[in-house]
Short mmCIF file of C-alpha atoms and ligand atoms in Angstrom, two decimals:
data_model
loop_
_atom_site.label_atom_id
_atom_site.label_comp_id
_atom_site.label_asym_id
_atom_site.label_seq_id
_atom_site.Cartn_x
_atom_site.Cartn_y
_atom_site.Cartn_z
CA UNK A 1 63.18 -30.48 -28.13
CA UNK A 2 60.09 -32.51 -26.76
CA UNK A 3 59.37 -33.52 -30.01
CA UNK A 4 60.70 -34.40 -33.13
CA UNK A 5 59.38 -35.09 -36.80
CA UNK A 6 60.38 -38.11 -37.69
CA UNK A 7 59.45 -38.50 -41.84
CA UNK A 8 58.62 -41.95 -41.80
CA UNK A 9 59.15 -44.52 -44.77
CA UNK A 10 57.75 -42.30 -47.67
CA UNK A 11 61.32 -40.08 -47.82
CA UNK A 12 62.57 -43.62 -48.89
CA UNK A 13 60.35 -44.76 -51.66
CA UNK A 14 59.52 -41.39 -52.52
CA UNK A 15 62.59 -40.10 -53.31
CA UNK A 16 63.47 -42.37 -56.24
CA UNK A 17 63.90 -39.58 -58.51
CA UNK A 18 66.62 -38.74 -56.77
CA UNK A 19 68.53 -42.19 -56.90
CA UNK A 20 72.19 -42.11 -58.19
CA UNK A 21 74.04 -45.11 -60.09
CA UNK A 22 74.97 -47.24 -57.44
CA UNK A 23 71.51 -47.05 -55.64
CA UNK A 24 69.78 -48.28 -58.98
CA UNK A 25 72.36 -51.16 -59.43
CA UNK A 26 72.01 -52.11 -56.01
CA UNK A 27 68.08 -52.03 -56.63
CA UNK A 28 68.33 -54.16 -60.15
CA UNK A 29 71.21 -56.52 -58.57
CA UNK A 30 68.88 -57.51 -55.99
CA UNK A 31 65.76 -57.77 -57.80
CA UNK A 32 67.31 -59.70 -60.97
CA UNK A 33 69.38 -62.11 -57.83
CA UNK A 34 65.99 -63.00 -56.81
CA UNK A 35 64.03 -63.27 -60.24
CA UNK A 36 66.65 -66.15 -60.68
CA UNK A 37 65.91 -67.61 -57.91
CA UNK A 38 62.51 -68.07 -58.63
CA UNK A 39 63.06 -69.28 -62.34
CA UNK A 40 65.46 -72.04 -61.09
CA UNK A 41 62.26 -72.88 -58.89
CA UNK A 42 59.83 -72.91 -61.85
CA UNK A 43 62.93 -74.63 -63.77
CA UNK A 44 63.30 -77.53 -61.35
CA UNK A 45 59.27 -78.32 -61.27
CA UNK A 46 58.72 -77.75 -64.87
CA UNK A 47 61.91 -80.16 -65.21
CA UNK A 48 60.54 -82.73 -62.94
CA UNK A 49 56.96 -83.31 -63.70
CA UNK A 50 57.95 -83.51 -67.44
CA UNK A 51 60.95 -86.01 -66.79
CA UNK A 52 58.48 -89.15 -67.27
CA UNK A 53 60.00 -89.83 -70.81
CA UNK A 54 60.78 -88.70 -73.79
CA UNK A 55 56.80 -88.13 -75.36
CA UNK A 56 56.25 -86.27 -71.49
CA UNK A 57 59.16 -84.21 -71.97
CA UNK A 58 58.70 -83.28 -75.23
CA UNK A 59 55.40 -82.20 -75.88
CA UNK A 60 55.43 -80.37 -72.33
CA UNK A 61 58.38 -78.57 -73.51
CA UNK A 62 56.30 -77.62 -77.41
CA UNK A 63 53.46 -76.77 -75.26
CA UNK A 64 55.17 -74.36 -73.29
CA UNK A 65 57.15 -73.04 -76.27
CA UNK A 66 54.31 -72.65 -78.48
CA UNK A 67 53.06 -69.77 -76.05
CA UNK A 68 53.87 -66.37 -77.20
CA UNK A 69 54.33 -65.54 -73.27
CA UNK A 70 56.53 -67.73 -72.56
CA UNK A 71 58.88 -66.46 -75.29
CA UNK A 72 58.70 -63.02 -74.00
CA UNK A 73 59.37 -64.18 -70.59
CA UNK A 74 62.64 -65.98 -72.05
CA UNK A 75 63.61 -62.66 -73.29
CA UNK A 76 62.78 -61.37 -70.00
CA UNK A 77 64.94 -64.10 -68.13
CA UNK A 78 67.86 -63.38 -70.28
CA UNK A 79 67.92 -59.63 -69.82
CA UNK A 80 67.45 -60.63 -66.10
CA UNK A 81 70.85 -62.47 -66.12
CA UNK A 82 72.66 -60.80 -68.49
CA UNK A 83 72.27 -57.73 -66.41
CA UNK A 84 72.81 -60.09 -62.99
CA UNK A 85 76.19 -61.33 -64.30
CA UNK A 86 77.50 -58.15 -65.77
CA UNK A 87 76.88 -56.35 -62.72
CA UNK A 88 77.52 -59.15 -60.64
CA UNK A 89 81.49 -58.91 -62.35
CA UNK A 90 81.40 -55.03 -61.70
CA UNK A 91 80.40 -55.23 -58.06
CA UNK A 92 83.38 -57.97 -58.16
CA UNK A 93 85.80 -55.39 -59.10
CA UNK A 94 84.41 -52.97 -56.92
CA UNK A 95 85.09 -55.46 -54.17
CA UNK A 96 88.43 -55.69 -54.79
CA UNK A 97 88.65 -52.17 -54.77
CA UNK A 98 89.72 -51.44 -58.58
CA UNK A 99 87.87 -48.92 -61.15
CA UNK A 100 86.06 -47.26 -58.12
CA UNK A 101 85.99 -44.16 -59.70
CA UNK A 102 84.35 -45.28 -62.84
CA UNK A 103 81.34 -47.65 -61.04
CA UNK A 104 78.67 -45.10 -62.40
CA UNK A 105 80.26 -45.62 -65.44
CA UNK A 106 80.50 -49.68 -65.22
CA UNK A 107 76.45 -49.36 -64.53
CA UNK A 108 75.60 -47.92 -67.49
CA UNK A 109 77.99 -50.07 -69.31
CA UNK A 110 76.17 -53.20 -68.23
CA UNK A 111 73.00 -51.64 -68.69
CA UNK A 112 73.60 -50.66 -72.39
CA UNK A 113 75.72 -54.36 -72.98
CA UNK A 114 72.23 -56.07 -71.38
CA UNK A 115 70.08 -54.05 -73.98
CA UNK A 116 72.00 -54.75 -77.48
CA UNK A 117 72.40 -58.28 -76.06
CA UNK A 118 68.64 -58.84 -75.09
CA UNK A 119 68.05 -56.65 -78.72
CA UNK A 120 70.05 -59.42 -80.68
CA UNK A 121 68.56 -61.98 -79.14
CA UNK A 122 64.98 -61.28 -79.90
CA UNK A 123 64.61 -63.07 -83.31
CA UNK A 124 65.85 -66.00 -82.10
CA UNK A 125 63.56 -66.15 -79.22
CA UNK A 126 60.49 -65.40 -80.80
CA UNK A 127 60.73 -66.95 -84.10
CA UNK A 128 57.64 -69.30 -85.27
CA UNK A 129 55.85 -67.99 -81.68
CA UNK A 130 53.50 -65.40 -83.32
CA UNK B 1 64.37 -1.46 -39.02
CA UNK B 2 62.31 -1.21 -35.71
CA UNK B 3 65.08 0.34 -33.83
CA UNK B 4 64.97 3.19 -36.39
CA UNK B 5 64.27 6.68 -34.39
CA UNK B 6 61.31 8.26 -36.21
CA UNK B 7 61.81 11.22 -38.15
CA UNK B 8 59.68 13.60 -36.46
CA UNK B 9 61.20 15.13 -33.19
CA UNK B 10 57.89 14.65 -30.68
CA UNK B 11 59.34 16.86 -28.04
CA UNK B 12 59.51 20.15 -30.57
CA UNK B 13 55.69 19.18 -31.59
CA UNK B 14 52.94 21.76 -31.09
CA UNK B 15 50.75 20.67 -28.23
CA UNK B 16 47.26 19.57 -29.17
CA UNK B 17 44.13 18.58 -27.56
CA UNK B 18 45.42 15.00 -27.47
CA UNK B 19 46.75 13.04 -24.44
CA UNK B 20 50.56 12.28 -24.91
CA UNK B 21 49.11 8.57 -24.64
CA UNK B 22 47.28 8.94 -27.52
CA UNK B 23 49.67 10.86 -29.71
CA UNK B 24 52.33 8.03 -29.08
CA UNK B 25 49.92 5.52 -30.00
CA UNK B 26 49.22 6.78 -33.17
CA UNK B 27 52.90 7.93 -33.98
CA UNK B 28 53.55 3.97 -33.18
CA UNK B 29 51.01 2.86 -35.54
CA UNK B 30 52.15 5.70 -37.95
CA UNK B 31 55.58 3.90 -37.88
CA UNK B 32 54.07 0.58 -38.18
CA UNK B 33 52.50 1.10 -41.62
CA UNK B 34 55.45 2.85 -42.72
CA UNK B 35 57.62 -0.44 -41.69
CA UNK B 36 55.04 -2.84 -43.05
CA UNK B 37 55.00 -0.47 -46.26
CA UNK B 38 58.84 -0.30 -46.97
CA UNK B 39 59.07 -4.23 -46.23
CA UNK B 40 56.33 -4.72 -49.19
CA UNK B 41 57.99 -2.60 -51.12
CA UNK B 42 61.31 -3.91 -50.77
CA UNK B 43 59.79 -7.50 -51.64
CA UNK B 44 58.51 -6.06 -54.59
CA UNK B 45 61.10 -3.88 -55.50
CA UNK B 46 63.98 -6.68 -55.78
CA UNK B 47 66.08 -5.48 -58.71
CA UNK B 48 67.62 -7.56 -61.02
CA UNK B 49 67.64 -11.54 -60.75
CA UNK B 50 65.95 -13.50 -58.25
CA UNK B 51 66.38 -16.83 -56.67
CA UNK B 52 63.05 -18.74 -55.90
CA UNK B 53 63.96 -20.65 -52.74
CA UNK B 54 61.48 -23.52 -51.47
CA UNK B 55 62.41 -24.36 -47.46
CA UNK B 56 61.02 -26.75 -45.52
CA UNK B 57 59.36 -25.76 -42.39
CA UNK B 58 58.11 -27.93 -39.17
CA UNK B 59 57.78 -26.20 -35.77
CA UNK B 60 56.21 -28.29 -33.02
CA UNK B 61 56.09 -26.14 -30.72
CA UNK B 62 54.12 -23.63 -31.74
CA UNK B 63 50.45 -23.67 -33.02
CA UNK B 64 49.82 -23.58 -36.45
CA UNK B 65 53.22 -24.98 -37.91
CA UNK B 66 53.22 -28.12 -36.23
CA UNK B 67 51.89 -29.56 -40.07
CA UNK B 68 55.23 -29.95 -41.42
CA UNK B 69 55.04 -27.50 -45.11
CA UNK B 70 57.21 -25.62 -47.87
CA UNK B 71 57.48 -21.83 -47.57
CA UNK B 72 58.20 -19.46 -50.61
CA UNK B 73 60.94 -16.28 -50.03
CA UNK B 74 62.14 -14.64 -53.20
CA UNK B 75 66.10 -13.62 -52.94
CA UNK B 76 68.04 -11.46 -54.61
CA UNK B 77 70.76 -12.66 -56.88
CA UNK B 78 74.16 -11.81 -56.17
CA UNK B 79 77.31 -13.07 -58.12
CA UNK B 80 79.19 -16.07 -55.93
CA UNK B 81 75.83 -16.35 -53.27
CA UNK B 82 75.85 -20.04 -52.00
CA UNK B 83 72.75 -21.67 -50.46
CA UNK B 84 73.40 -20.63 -47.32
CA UNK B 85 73.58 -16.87 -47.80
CA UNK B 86 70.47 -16.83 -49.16
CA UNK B 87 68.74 -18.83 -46.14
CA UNK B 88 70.47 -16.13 -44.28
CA UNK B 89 69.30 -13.32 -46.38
CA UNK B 90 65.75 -14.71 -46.04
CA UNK B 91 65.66 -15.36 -42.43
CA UNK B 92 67.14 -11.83 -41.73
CA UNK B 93 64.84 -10.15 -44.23
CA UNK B 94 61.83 -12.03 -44.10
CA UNK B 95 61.13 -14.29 -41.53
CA UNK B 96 63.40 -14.43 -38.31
CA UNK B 97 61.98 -17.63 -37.47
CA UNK B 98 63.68 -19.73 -39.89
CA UNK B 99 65.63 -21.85 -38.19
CA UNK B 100 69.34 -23.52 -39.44
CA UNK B 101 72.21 -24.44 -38.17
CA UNK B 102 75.62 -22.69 -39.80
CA UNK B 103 78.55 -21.58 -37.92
CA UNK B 104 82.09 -21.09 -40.48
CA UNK B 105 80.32 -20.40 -43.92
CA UNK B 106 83.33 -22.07 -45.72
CA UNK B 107 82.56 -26.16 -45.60
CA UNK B 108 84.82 -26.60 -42.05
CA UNK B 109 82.68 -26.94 -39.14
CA UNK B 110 80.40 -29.39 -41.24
CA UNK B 111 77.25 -27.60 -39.41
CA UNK B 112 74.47 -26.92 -42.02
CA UNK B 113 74.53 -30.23 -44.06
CA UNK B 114 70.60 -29.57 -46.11
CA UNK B 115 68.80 -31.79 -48.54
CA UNK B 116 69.12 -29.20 -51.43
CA UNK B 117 67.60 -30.08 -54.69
CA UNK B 118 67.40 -33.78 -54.08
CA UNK B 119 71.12 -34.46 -52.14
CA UNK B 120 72.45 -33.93 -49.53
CA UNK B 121 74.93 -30.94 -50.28
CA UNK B 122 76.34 -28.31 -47.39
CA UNK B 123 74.89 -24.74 -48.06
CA UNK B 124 77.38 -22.66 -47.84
CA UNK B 125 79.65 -24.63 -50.06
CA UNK B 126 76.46 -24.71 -53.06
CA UNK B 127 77.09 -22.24 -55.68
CA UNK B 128 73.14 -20.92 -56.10
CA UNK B 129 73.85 -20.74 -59.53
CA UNK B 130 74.99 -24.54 -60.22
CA UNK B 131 71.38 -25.52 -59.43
CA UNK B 132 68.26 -25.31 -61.43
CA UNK B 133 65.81 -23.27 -59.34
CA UNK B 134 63.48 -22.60 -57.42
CA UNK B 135 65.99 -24.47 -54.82
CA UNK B 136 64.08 -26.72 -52.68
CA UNK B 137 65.85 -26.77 -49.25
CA UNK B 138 65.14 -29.64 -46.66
CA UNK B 139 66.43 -31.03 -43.51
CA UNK B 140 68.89 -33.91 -43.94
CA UNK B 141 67.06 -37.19 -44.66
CA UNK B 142 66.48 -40.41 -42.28
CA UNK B 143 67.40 -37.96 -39.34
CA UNK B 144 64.16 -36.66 -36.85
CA UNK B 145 63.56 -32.89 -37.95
CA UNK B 146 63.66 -30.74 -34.68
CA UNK B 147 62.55 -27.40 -35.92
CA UNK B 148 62.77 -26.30 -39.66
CA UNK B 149 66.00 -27.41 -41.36
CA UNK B 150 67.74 -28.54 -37.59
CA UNK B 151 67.75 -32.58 -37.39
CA UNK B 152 68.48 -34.38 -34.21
CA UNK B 153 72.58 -35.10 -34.54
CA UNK B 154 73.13 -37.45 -31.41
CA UNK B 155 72.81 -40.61 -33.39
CA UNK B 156 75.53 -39.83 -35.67
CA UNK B 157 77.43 -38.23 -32.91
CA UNK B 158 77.22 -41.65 -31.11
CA UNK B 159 77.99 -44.24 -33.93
CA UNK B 160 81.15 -41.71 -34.93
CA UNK B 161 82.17 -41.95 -30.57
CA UNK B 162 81.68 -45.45 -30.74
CA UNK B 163 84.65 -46.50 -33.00
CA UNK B 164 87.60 -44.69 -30.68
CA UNK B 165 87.68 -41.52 -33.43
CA UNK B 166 90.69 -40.69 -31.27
CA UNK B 167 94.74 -41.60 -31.71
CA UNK B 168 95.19 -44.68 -28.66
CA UNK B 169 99.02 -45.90 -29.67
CA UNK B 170 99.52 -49.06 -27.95
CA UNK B 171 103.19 -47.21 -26.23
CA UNK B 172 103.85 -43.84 -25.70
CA UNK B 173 107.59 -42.77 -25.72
CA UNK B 174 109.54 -42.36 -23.26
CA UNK B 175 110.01 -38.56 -23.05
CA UNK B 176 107.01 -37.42 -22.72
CA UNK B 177 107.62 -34.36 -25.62
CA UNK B 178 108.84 -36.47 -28.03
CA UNK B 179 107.26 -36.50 -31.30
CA UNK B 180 105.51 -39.73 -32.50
CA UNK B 181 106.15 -38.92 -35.65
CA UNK B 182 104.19 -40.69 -39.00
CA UNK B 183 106.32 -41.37 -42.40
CA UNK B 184 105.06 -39.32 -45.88
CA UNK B 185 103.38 -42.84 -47.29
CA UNK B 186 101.12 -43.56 -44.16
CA UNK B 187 100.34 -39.34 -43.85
CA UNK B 188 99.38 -39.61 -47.75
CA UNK B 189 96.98 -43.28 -46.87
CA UNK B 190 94.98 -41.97 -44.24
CA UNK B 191 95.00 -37.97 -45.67
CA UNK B 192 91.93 -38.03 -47.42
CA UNK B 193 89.92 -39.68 -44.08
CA UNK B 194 91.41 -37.24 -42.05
CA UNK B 195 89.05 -34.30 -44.00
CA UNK B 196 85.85 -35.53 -42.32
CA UNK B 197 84.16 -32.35 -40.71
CA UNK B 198 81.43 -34.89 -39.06
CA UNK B 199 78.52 -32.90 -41.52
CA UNK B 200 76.35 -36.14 -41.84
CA UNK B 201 75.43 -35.90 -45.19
CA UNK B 202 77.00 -39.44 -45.85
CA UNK B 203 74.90 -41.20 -43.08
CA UNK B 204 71.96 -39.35 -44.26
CA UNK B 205 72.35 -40.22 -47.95
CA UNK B 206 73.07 -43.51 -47.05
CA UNK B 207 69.72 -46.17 -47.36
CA UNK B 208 71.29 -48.86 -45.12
CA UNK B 209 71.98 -46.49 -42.44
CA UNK B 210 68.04 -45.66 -42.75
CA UNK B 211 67.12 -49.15 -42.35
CA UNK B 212 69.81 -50.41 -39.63
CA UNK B 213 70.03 -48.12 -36.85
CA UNK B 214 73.30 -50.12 -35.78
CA UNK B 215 74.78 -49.88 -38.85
CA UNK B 216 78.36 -47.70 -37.95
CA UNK B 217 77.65 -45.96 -41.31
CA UNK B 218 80.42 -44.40 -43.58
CA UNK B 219 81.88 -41.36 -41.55
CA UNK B 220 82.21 -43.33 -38.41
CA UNK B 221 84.10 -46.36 -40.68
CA UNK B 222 86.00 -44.00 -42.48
CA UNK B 223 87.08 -42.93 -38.71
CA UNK B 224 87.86 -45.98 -38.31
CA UNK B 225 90.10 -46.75 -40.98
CA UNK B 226 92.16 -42.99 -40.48
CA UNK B 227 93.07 -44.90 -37.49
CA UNK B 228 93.51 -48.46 -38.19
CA UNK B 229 95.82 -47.62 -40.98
CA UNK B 230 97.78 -44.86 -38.78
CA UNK B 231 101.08 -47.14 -38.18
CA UNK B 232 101.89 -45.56 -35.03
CA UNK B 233 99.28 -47.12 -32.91
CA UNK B 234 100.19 -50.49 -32.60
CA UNK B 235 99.47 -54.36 -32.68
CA UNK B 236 96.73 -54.54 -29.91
CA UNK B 237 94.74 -51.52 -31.07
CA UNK B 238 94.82 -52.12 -34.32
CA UNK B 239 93.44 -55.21 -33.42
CA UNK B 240 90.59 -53.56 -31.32
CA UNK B 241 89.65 -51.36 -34.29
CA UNK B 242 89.31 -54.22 -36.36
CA UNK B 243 86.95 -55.85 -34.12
CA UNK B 244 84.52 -52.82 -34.22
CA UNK B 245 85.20 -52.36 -38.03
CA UNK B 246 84.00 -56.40 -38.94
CA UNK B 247 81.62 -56.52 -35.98
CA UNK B 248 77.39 -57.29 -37.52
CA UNK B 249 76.69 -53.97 -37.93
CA UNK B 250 79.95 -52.92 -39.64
CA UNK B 251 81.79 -52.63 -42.94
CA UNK B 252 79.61 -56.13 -44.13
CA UNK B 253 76.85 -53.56 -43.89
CA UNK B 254 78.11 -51.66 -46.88
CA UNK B 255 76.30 -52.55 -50.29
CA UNK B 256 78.85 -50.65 -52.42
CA UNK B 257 75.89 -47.90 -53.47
CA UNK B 258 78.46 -45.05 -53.54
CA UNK B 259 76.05 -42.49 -52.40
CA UNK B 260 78.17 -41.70 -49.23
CA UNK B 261 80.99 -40.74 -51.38
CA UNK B 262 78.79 -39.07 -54.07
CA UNK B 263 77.40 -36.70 -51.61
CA UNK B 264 80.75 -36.00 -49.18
CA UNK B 265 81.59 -32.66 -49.32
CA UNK B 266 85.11 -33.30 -48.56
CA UNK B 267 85.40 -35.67 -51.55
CA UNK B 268 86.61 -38.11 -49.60
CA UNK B 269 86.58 -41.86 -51.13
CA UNK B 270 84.36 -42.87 -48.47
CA UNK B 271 83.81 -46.51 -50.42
CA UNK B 272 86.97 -47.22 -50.98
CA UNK B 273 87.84 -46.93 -47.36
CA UNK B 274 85.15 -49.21 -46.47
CA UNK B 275 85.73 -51.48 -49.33
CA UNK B 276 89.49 -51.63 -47.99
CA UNK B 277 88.59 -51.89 -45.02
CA UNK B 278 86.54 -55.37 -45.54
CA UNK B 279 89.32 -56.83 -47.56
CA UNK B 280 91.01 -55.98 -44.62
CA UNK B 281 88.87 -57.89 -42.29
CA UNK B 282 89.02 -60.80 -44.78
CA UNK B 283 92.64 -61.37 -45.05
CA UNK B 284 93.00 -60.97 -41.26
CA UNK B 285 90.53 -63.62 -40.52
CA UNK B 286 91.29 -65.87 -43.87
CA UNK B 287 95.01 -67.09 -42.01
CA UNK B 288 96.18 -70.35 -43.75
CA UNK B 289 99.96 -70.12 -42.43
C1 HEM C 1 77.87 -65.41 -63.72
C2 HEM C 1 76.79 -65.36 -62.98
C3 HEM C 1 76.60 -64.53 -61.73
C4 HEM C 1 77.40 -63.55 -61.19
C5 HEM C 1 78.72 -62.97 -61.71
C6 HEM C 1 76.75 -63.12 -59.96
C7 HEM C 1 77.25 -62.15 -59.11
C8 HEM C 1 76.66 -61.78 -57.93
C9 HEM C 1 77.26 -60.95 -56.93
C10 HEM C 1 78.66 -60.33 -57.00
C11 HEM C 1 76.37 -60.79 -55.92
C12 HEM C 1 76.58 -60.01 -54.62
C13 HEM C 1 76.07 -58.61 -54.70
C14 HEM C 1 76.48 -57.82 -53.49
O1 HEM C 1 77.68 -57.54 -53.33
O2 HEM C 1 75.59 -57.45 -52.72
C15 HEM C 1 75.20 -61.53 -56.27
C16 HEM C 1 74.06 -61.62 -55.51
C17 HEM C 1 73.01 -62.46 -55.77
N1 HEM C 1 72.88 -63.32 -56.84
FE1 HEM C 1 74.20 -63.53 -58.33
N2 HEM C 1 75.59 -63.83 -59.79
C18 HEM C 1 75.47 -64.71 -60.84
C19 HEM C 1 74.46 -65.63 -61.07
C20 HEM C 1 73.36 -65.77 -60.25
C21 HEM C 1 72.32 -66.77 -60.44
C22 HEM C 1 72.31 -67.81 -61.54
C23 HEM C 1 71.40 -66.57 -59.44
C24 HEM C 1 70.12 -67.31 -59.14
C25 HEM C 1 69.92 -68.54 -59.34
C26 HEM C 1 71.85 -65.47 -58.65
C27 HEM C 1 71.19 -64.97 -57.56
C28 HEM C 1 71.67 -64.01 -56.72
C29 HEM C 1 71.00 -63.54 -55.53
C30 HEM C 1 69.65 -64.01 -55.02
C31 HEM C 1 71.83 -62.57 -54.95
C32 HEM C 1 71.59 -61.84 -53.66
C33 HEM C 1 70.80 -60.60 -53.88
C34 HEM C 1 70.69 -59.94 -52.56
O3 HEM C 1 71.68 -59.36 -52.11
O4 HEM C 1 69.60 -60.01 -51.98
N3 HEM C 1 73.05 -65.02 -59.16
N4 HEM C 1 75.38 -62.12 -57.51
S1 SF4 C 2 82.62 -38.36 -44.41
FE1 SF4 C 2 82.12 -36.54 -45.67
S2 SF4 C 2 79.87 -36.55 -45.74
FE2 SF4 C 2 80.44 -37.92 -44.07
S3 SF4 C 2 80.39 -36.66 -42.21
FE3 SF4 C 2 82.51 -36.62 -42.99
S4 SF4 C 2 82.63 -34.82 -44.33
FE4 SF4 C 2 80.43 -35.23 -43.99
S1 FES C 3 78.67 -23.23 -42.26
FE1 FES C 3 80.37 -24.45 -41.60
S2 FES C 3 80.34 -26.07 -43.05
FE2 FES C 3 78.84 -24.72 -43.86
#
């Protein structure tokens, strides 16, 4: 026993594949958490450099809605929080200990609510952009 | 098959112009081939279904295996034939340096605890034919690999020793062989945490127990709460056990991914526990009376 094999960091990222239900909501809750974070940073400067009057505000607001990308990045943000706050209210439940049995369940759930939502929402968003 | 007596009887052998040295040699080489033969053979010869079994091999101590790799052995089939009889069948047939650890063969001593097929499963309780095959067989995850498919315990040993995984009542009675005894609700709580067999495959499945080498991790907490909830132990221990359970690197670890209790092979509700566990800690510390 002089030595051991110790497997180092690419069992973690390498094994994916292998993730089950609660490891891939853990994995989307943190990354969509943190997305919003940095869109209420972009928010707040877009916000403030444009707040020097009405004209300011709105043709900043035209010019950045006139860009196809920034459409699809609205439909991006939404499915972003959508999925944030419906798993955010699962991992709620699973904090108070009710419908454990069913959390891989309540992940797809939220999942498949986030995609007809972000779906239905598309026209809307991208209407007069392209 | 080397202990085999040959079947020629040497001693009623005409003498020849050979030295006795020279006849044995060649009867020993005779028997050689024939071994080496009969061992191809059988390989070949496997009737009926096969398993394909993948196993990870790393041996540091000896020259040529120290490169961690996957080795090949083809099985034979057998209705009911878990995992673990056919590591067994291919370390006694094929290779005798295949190293695991197994002791009871029926999921109690919680010794041979593998990686099979992407989770962490015991062998001997794996029905060969619930998986998809070949069956790739690997040492438990986020543990040092000491030969083969043995990993290096003593961590998990120590974070299960370090929350008291022992019954401490604050009194003892006063005859000494009277029965403490527990009422049917509190047995049927802490039942299910009483099935642990200490196999690791919860710690090893778990990724915040891979990243925080402090963190208690779900057997040791699920200990923890077979005691804290146990009635008979009493104000001040309870109180001691709840200091462990909420210290930094306790339940507040936990981010609710469920693969502890995906993987147990006890089925025990290993989130729950914890989950109770840090309402628990909440309500003790959240006093407004
Ligand atoms: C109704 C809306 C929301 C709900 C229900 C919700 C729910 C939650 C819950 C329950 C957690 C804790 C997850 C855990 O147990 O580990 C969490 C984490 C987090 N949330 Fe939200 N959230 C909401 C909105 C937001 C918003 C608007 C933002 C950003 C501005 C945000 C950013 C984050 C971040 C950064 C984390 C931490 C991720 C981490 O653990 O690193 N959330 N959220
Ligand atoms: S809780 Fe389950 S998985 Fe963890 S050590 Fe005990 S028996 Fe094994
Ligand atoms: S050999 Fe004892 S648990 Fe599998």
């Amino acid at each position: 026993m002089s030595q051991s094999y110790d497997r180092g960091l690419i069992e973690d990222f390498g094994r994916w594949r292998e993730f089950t239900a609660g490891m891939w909501a853990w994995v989307f809750h943190k990354f969509t958490g943190w997305v919003l974070i940095g869109y209420l940073f972009t928010h707040i400067a877009v916000l403030s450099t444009s707040m020097q009057g009405a004209k300011t505000f709105n043709s900043t607001i035209q010019g950045l809605e006139s860009l196809a990308l920034v459409r699809l990045l609205e439909v991006g943000l939404l499915a972003v929080a959508v999925f944030h706050i419906l798993n955010g209210i699962r991992l709620l439940f699973v904090d108070l200990g009710v419908g454990l049995e069913s959390q891989d369940k309540s992940f797809y759930a939220s999942l498949v609510l986030t995609g007809i939502i972000v779906v239905a929402s598309v026209p809307t968003f991208v209407s007069g952009a392209f | 098959m080397s202990t085999q007596t040959p079947d020629t009887d040497s001693e009623n052998e005409q003498p020849s112009s050979t030295s006795p040295q020279e006849r044995r040699m060649a009867e020993k080489q005779a028997r050689k081939e024939q071994r080496e033969a009969d061992e191809a053979a059988a390989a070949n010869e496997i009737q009926g279904e096969t398993v394909e079994l993948k196993v990870f091999r790393y041996d540091p101590e000896i020259e040529g295996k120290e490169e961690p790799r996957f080795d090949s052995f083809t099985v034979p089939f057998e209705k009911g034939m878990t995992v673990l009889d056919a590591l067994i069948y291919a370390r006694d047939e094929y290779d005798s340096s295949l190293t695991f650890r197994h002791s009871c063969r029926q999921a109690v001593c919680g010794s041979d605890a593998f990686f099979v097929n992407g989770s962490q499963r015991l062998g001997c309780q794996t029905q060969i034919a619930d998986l998809d095959g070949p069956v790739r067989v690997e040492p438990l995850p986020h543990q040092d690999v000491v030969k083969d498919l043995v990993v290096e315990m003593d961590h998990f040993y120590d974070q299960m020793e370090s929350v008291d995984p022992f019954f401490d009542p604050d009194e003892t009675p006063d005859d000494e062989l009277e029965e403490q005894r527990q009422d049917r609700e509190n047995r049927e709580k802490v039942k299910l945490s009483t099935r642990c067999i200490w196999c690791g495959a919860c710690m090893s499945s778990c990724n915040i127990a891979a990243g925080d080498n402090k963190y208690l991790g779900p057997a040791a907490i699920n200990k923890a709460y077979r005691f804290y909830m146990d009635e008979r132990e009493g104000e001040n221990k309870r109180q001691e056990r709840l200091e462990i359970i909420e210290a930094e690197h306790g339940v507040w670890r936990c981010q609710t991914q469920f693969s502890c209790t995906n993987v147990c092979p006890k089925d025990i509700p290993l989130t729950d526990h914890i989950q109770e566990l840090k309402r628990e800690a909440v309500k003790q510390n959240l006093k407004f009376w």
